[in-house]
Amino acid sequence: MTSFVKPKIRRQNEPLNELGLARSDYDGAMSTLCAGCGHDSVTAALARAFFELSVVPRDVVKVSGIGCSSKTPTYFLKDAHGANTVHGRMPSFATGAVAANGGLTYVGVSGDGDSLSIGLGQLAHAIRRNVNMLYVLDNNGVYGLTKGQFSAAADIGSTAKKGAANALPPIDPALLALSIGATFVARSFSGDRAQLVPLIKAGLKHRGFALIDVISPCVTFNDHKGSTKSYAHTYKYYHKAIHADYVPPSAEIVTAYDEGELMPVELHDGGTIQLRKLDADYDPTNRVSAITHLMNSQATKEVLTGLLYIDESRLDMNEENNLGRVPLHSIPYTKLNPGAAALKDIQSEFR
Amino acid sequence: MTSFVKPKIRRQNEPLNELGLARSDYDGAMSTLCAGCGHDSVTAALARAFFELSVVPRDVVKVSGIGCSSKTPTYFLKDAHGANTVHGRMPSFATGAVAANGGLTYVGVSGDGDSLSIGLGQLAHAIRRNVNMLYVLDNNGVYGLTKGQFSAAADIGSTAKKGAANALPPIDPALLALSIGATFVARSFSGDRAQLVPLIKAGLKHRGFALIDVISPCVTFNDHKGSTKSYAHTYKYYHKAIHADYVPPSAEIVTAYDEGELMPVELHDGGTIQLRKLDADYDPTNRVSAITHLMNSQATKEVLTGLLYIDESRLDMNEENNLGRVPLHSIPYTKLNPGAAALKDIQSEFR
Amino acid sequence: MSGPTINDFTIRVATVNGTGSASANGLLMKTIFRMGIPVVGKNIFPSNIQGLPTWYEIRVTGAGHAGRDGDVHFVIAMNPETYAQDLAEIAPGGVLMYDSSWPRPELMSRSDVTVIPIPLSAMCNEAFEVARSRILMKNMAYVGAAAALLDLDVAVIETLVKEMFAAKPKLIPLNMQAVALGFDYAKANFTCPLNFRTSAMNKTEGKVMIDGNTAAGLGFMYGGATFGAWYPITPSTSLMDAFQQYCDKYRIDPDTGFHNYCIIQAEDELAAAGLVIGAAWNGARAFTPTSGPGISLMSEFIGFAYYGEVPMVVCDIQRVGPSTGMPTRTQQCDIQLCAYASHGDTRHLILFPAHPGECFEFAAKALDLAERFQTPVFFLSDIDIGMNDWMVDELTWDPSYTPDRGKVLSREELETSASTFYRYLDVDGDGVPYRTLPGTSEKGAYFLRGSGHTKLGRYTERGPEYKDVVDRLYEKWRRAATAMPAPVVIKASRPARYGIVAVGSSDAAVKEAQQRLEAGGIPADYMRVRGFPFGEEVDAFIEAHDVVFVVEQNRDAQLLGLLVNETSADKKKLVPVNHYSGEPLSYRFVLEAVEDAVKVRKIA
Amino acid sequence: MSGPTINDFTIRVATVNGTGSASANGLLMKTIFRMGIPVVGKNIFPSNIQGLPTWYEIRVTGAGHAGRDGDVHFVIAMNPETYAQDLAEIAPGGVLMYDSSWPRPELMSRSDVTVIPIPLSAMCNEAFEVARSRILMKNMAYVGAAAALLDLDVAVIETLVKEMFAAKPKLIPLNMQAVALGFDYAKANFTCPLNFRTSAMNKTEGKVMIDGNTAAGLGFMYGGATFGAWYPITPSTSLMDAFQQYCDKYRIDPDTGFHNYCIIQAEDELAAAGLVIGAAWNGARAFTPTSGPGISLMSEFIGFAYYGEVPMVVCDIQRVGPSTGMPTRTQQCDIQLCAYASHGDTRHLILFPAHPGECFEFAAKALDLAERFQTPVFFLSDIDIGMNDWMVDELTWDPSYTPDRGKVLSREELETSASTFYRYLDVDGDGVPYRTLPGTSEKGAYFLRGSGHTKLGRYTERGPEYKDVVDRLYEKWRRAATAMPAPVVIKASRPARYGIVAVGSSDAAVKEAQQRLEAGGIPADYMRVRGFPFGEEVDAFIEAHDVVFVVEQNRDAQLLGLLVNETSADKKKLVPVNHYSGEPLSYRFVLEAVEDAVKVRKIA
Ligand SMILES: Cc1ncc(C[n+]2csc(CCOP(=O)(O)OP(=O)(O)O)c2C)c(N)n1
Ligand SMILES: Cc1ncc(C[n+]2csc(CCOP(=O)(O)OP(=O)(O)O)c2C)c(N)n1
Ligand code: SF4
Ligand code: SF4
Ligand SMILES: [Mg+2]
Ligand SMILES: [Mg+2]
């Protein structure tokens, strides 16, 4: 969004990544969200993940819909292109963008209203197409920007600021995604950066559509008892099933972990996620058990977090469509226009 | 649709139902679908179910979207009101209609394109609201009316008339519905009226949203090997998991069934469905196992049919909204307008 | 040109949203109102929830004008971020009061503005313990200071504070203490009151202060709406909130507990439209409130309701477009869209309320028109009307009113009638066919469809049968003109060659401009249009003037476009006056635009 | 008035869809075309897949007219359900041929029509075994009979049959046998040929028979479109089918197998719009074909592309509205919607191709305009152009053409430039800012948004900053007028006080009407508008005539409305001539409408 040519002031021995960039180089404009909004923590986690992965800022594309959550792409990676589209329709815009240029890294940020009400259909079809992007769903159970109406993710019985109680069952984006064939499904909590950052990195590395449902409390309209998305509630029932930690291919840290408790999952680009399993029997490559776990946790009203499911085998949309590495805008016109001779013979059938 | 005052010609000793109406009294206009279209069989099954339930024709409301399947409501129950709405948006129209008058019986007919592509979001939210209606999804894996493009229900690898092969995983409406809390989910096959009619009757009696996914082959664009929705394919892999048979409260036939093989499910109105279980351990009241069964059958590429899940405990939308028996159009205006005194009083806060 | 004098000046409070200043500003305005002095309030707020600049403007207008002045005379500057802008925008001779706990000498830069520093935070931090009350009490303190400087009636303030905190009485002394802090400090340190100030009158007798969305919500309840569906969107949200709140209070059957209404929050605007059409087709009086983006999304369904002839009321509380635009700023930018929304040949009915009083009245009117003509009706309001408090005559309801349900056949009528029922037959020759509700009778059964149909209601692909129906639809639409509320004409006191035409929220500013124009030697007649399609009076008015200024709040002169296309008007006569910056229209804008145009023409 | 004579008459084949008659009718038309005689083909088909009445009309026009006549002279009646209608619609002196396997004496009822009974089914059932071929061969048999009666060149028929079945040669004799059956029976039982018949010419040299959707699909490939998204809808489907088919053939890299294009079938039209906007913003040349309902659904996204300034090409293949309307019938009923689609102040560019030749040309043009002006461009065709075969000059491509990508900054430009990049700054003073593609450079990064933004691309809620941008948008739109294809004017051979204005598929019928009007003593100049916004030529043309007939295919005179609002035209001059029954326009309709109007005016 901004193109100020401002001199970079660096704190002394501020840590730099492989590109020689500091964490602050991944910041964006000042947030205009409420002080304490969970979404700002997610923004910080995103910036850190990009920093740690040493992603070239200009190679990132940020997209969002409309909502408080959807405002956040302006708050990180100021040097990347971004698009704040229309309400609930970011998935189609992102799908078109990804198809046009598979060489960039795509991150979408949305809210539960943007994704599960007006945007449910588009989200489902982006998942089905396995569009190669990270989709972060800032889930607070309400429509923040329009002042606290329930979203489709609001829990039965939770009460809105105005005091009305919700009677409809919540739509669990993770469960929905799994039921329609998602290839990467995770859940975390905005306040838990230690878990969130690695999941974001894994999602960015995943070849295909990566959904991270981030419980991100709305301090203004949904942070009171009654709501299971509130800090109070989430902390009380907070329970990590799996702890994920991304390890870049060429790093040694792996050894720093206790082999006995690790289950490595090969990522398409050769990297691996190391899963720390609290439930010894959890297998993130089994769709049925992922769904079962989720439904059981629903029953016990727990918030299950971590990498719930991953499938690296399916082709992503661009591969499916035989799109090469070259962005569509860089294919020379000579390769697009078959020329006068072809035009003649095409028309032979019209005589 | 028609209001001809035509004399009813009755075949001799044509069977009549409790209302003294013949099966033919539940017919509609002549079908304009292709000869042999599966949808016509579904239409016939619907007419029969209404006949057998002795439903008063004028108390039925038929709704649909756009598509060959969506044309079928004109082909049965000519004496009932019907609405052919816009593509993919029938669920919202139906929801409004049901809210306005809970005293009628609502049946929606849609297609896989109408329901799973353009209409996915509205279908999901009608399910979430548990709108009291029967929703029949004529599933042929293609867009019939627009000449055979793949729908979101087309199976990977199946090839369309034009020869292109589908690469995207199909969305299974039954699985989707279960993952977002549907209270009645069944599947059948247009050619199997013996199974379909009882399921339709059960769905009509269900208090809440009843989804029946009916595999209904498109003879014109999808009836060739390659497509798993084709007669050929479906017959080959056809395998009834459960056979459902609706028994009206005051009927004696129950006894005609072998007790040992029956599992009765209490319906809200006191009626019961008798489930004949080929898999002895199948329990249609367990959502998790229903999903597991479906996913396993997906794996084995079988078409699981029958009543997959039922939950009679959840309130339907009208109950949830405290709507009484009186249709909104019949509430006297005196009950709607609080009068001049109240108006004064309300305005005191505006001074 | 006018003000600042006694009971004729404008106050602007500059704060940050989410700091609780809203209620303090309300208190300020109500105090003046209770003193019997007419006021105009405008809330200029950001499209976020907390932490951004927000302004509240209160015009004190003894003359009883209803629109904005355009100048600001007394600024309460509580937001350092906007000090510079706030100072710059004060009219010469104006006063700026600010929280001097952190002195800002640079505010002294304007010689023609008096700066009044008051250490509000300092005083409050000293007086109060809890952080929360320190923030909130600062607001009460500036009310107190303003009271001293503007000679507000402190007794009135106290009464209002008591009403505000009736529920938590122990907060009353606390708040009054804060008011006193500001009041006393001002008295002690400055000559109070200022030369421009308030002085009690009795001009607010029988008036109320109410916003248009609340009035509309109330109107839909009184008009007998039984079904509402919506998807939240600023600035329409408060309309449904009001309807909900009043229905919860007055529409729940005390005996059965059943609701005599149904409100459904849809998953999006397409669904909201479908919900309303489905409910209306099934006999409910149904409406949906939304804003521009919602109209775009409802377009397909609106065409379905038009062609299938289903009653439908759509409230468009307009905000600045295009696209997401400026969601908290006002415009009249959907006029053209609402007139012709949807593909194919479609044309609709529009009501243009100009203030909350008409919002209340037109809500019921919209329901009646929709059912009488079996077609979509747009209730076209905007942020200015919908979300600002306006001083209007107390709302009253004609007890003799009964809802117009239009031509709906009962079971008796259907079953006793000799002739067969055909849904789209023009039996009465007035372009409006009879309809039946599901469940009524087999004899009334028909099929609603958006595809080609004959006047008998059957599917068709034959041109002549198709034309039968769409030609009648045009005729029906044309005839509706006479059923729309008539335009309101205010003639100049002498014959005028100039005319002015406007709709909706432009009314207040245009009325005042008209008075001042005549005073300035430019008499002009003014016609406020209230409905579309236009009646003959509109043609006649334009015909009767040499030059007609069309004042509207959009860039593209959309109202002017409708006048050119849908009346006999000679377009050369029509002069566009377009305001589209997003702030409510002020009389100064209109006045200057017209004066300039007239000069130009004089020269030419 | 005209015909039936040699090479000047109209054939109508009445059949049932799904019986394989389409290819037989194509054969019939191509035979005449190959005989060097100009033809016009119109397919009137139902909105279902099998079993309903369908008509195929072939006008034989030695004079080389391109539109419908309006009269029918030779009917091949194969569908008993429509016998009555088909008989009734024959012009006096006409001939009806039918399958007399089941004799229908009532067809003899018209003394002014010759009825030719031919026992097609009987003959075929006798000659062929398989049920399938019995049905299909009946079609070939009527072709044979027609050949005898209309003196078609059987050698040409044989060549065509050979081409048709090149893949399955053993079907050739079978089909020719069927042709012979009909041919011989006719020869044996009736005087052949009829007095009106075909006679070989050489007027189809260098011409092709092609439909507009195929030509457009081809045009998008040649124009360098790299991305297409769509949701299937009649009648736009065949456009994407064509693009897909040609790309599969010519756009797959032989070495790598990679596709130099991407086509995505969206889940609905909202998504199709989003896909195209996302792809275009990211550098693809992108388009989406749809029809009326799709435009309604895309409205919100169209406003986003307009305000965010993203190139976007939307093809609207118009069909009869409103709502679902008549999906297989033609109209020009979305003109007004496309001009102003979406809420708020929005206005767009429109191209009006008149025939497949222009569809090919304008497809590329649309892509260029969209990128040059960074805004949505509508390619406004209809069923008549899109789905009927038209005889047009063989398509050619200017090898010197290179795509106009508009103002896109490269990494070099960004990183070497001294001045900072601001997305919405009018650097060149032409109303068109520079854009950058994601991935280009940190220096080119910006944020695309549909909310209020400044010319620097930053979020704003301030009126003046908002106006900066929307005022430039208006200016940009206005300037685009000069970049649109110029109107085509055909002057009468003598000075004319009458003018005619039309767009798109009305052209053929209007041209012919113009000729016949002049012949009939009513000289009129004709201007075909090809783009919106209108250029000055349009104002000048209207200015230059006393009366201007605006011929269009909709009820509400939408084009006339645009002319009134967007030109200096005095609307009193404009006389609407509206055809909206859904069949392609015929010269007779235009001729009669104008003649009547002129008479009326003469009297008045
Ligand atoms: C078409 C449309 N409808 C409605 C709105 C109003 N609106 C803006 S944000 C929003 C909901 C946002 O909720 P969510 O996505 O959960 O974001 P949050 O603010 O909770 O982070 C709505 C309804 C809109 N901008 N556009
Ligand atoms: C808004 C809109 N888009 C597209 C269409 C075109 N259309 C009509 S039916 C249909 C698909 C129907 O498929 P399905 O629901 O599976 O019904 P089927 O014909 O297969 O029974 C489409 C895309 C339409 N009528 N409206
Ligand atoms: S309203 Fe809620 S979601 Fe929105 S910024 Fe504030 S805290 Fe965050
Ligand atoms: S096209 Fe297919 S779905 Fe449509 S009517 Fe024919 S067989 Fe049925
Ligand atoms: Mg939210
Ligand atoms: Mg289908």
XYZ file of C-alpha atoms in Angstrom, chain A residues 46-169:
124
model
C 1.913 -13.640 9.826
C 4.654 -11.032 9.649
C 6.913 -13.206 11.765
C 6.284 -16.296 9.663
C 7.165 -14.435 6.453
C 10.242 -13.027 8.140
C 11.405 -16.398 9.374
C 10.817 -17.979 5.975
C 12.849 -15.166 4.404
C 10.160 -14.557 1.817
C 10.903 -11.754 -0.662
C 8.214 -9.177 0.158
C 7.378 -8.331 -3.458
C 6.695 -12.007 -4.145
C 3.783 -12.093 -1.743
C 0.163 -11.301 -2.642
C -2.257 -10.470 0.177
C -5.987 -10.755 -0.359
C -9.034 -10.341 1.830
C -12.760 -9.715 1.841
C -14.514 -7.161 4.044
C -14.527 -7.020 7.823
C -12.208 -6.072 10.653
C -10.213 -9.215 9.920
C -10.172 -8.412 6.230
C -8.585 -5.048 6.983
C -5.486 -6.695 8.418
C -3.593 -7.346 5.155
C -2.770 -3.641 5.142
C -1.092 -4.121 8.510
C 1.726 -6.400 7.369
C 4.088 -6.630 4.406
C 3.665 -3.067 3.166
C 5.986 -3.892 0.258
C 3.716 -6.580 -1.155
C 0.735 -6.068 -3.434
C -2.589 -6.512 -1.689
C -6.257 -6.510 -2.495
C -9.156 -5.794 -0.216
C -11.970 -7.156 -2.380
C -15.690 -7.366 -1.670
C -17.469 -9.108 1.168
C -17.253 -12.888 1.008
C -15.819 -13.008 -2.493
C -12.101 -13.053 -1.849
C -11.767 -16.751 -2.719
C -12.781 -16.229 -6.345
C -10.526 -13.196 -6.718
C -7.644 -15.152 -5.173
C -8.322 -18.137 -7.414
C -8.082 -15.949 -10.502
C -4.909 -14.316 -9.210
C -3.240 -17.641 -8.405
C -4.130 -19.011 -11.837
C -2.612 -15.946 -13.489
C 0.729 -16.280 -11.730
C 1.673 -19.439 -9.829
C 5.089 -18.052 -9.013
C 4.026 -15.877 -6.101
C 3.013 -16.668 -2.525
C -0.655 -16.037 -1.771
C -2.101 -15.344 1.634
C -5.759 -14.617 2.237
C -7.182 -13.273 5.478
C -10.884 -13.470 6.156
C -13.366 -13.550 8.989
C -16.016 -16.026 10.029
C -18.733 -13.792 8.604
C -16.834 -13.217 5.405
C -16.071 -16.940 5.034
C -19.006 -18.844 6.510
C -22.039 -16.703 5.710
C -21.826 -14.704 2.506
C -18.634 -16.459 1.442
C -19.378 -20.095 2.221
C -19.894 -21.148 -1.382
C -16.747 -19.491 -2.667
C -14.623 -20.820 0.181
C -15.908 -24.349 -0.475
C -15.092 -24.156 -4.178
C -11.617 -22.722 -3.604
C -10.992 -25.682 -1.301
C -12.344 -28.063 -3.917
C -10.026 -26.597 -6.539
C -7.084 -26.896 -4.149
C -5.956 -23.367 -5.002
C -2.354 -22.951 -3.860
C -2.745 -20.392 -1.088
C -2.831 -19.941 2.656
C -6.290 -18.996 3.894
C -6.343 -17.591 7.419
C -9.813 -17.397 8.946
C -9.876 -14.987 11.904
C -12.731 -16.595 13.781
C -14.430 -14.546 16.492
C -17.986 -15.815 16.212
C -19.353 -12.386 15.356
C -19.526 -9.718 12.711
C -17.117 -7.266 14.286
C -17.205 -4.443 11.790
C -20.994 -4.277 11.777
C -21.053 -4.325 15.544
C -21.495 -7.761 16.888
C -24.249 -9.722 15.178
C -23.766 -13.479 15.337
C -21.855 -15.169 12.552
C -22.474 -18.745 11.424
C -19.598 -19.714 13.734
C -21.292 -18.417 16.873
C -21.908 -21.174 19.391
C -25.340 -22.212 20.508
C -26.281 -20.360 23.629
C -23.611 -17.684 23.403
C -25.094 -14.247 23.878
C -24.276 -11.128 21.865
C -23.582 -7.696 23.398
C -27.233 -6.787 22.886
C -28.119 -9.859 24.933
C -29.896 -12.021 22.384
C -28.943 -15.683 22.542
C -27.879 -17.686 19.516
C -29.928 -20.803 18.804
C -28.312 -22.158 15.641
C -25.505 -24.737 15.583
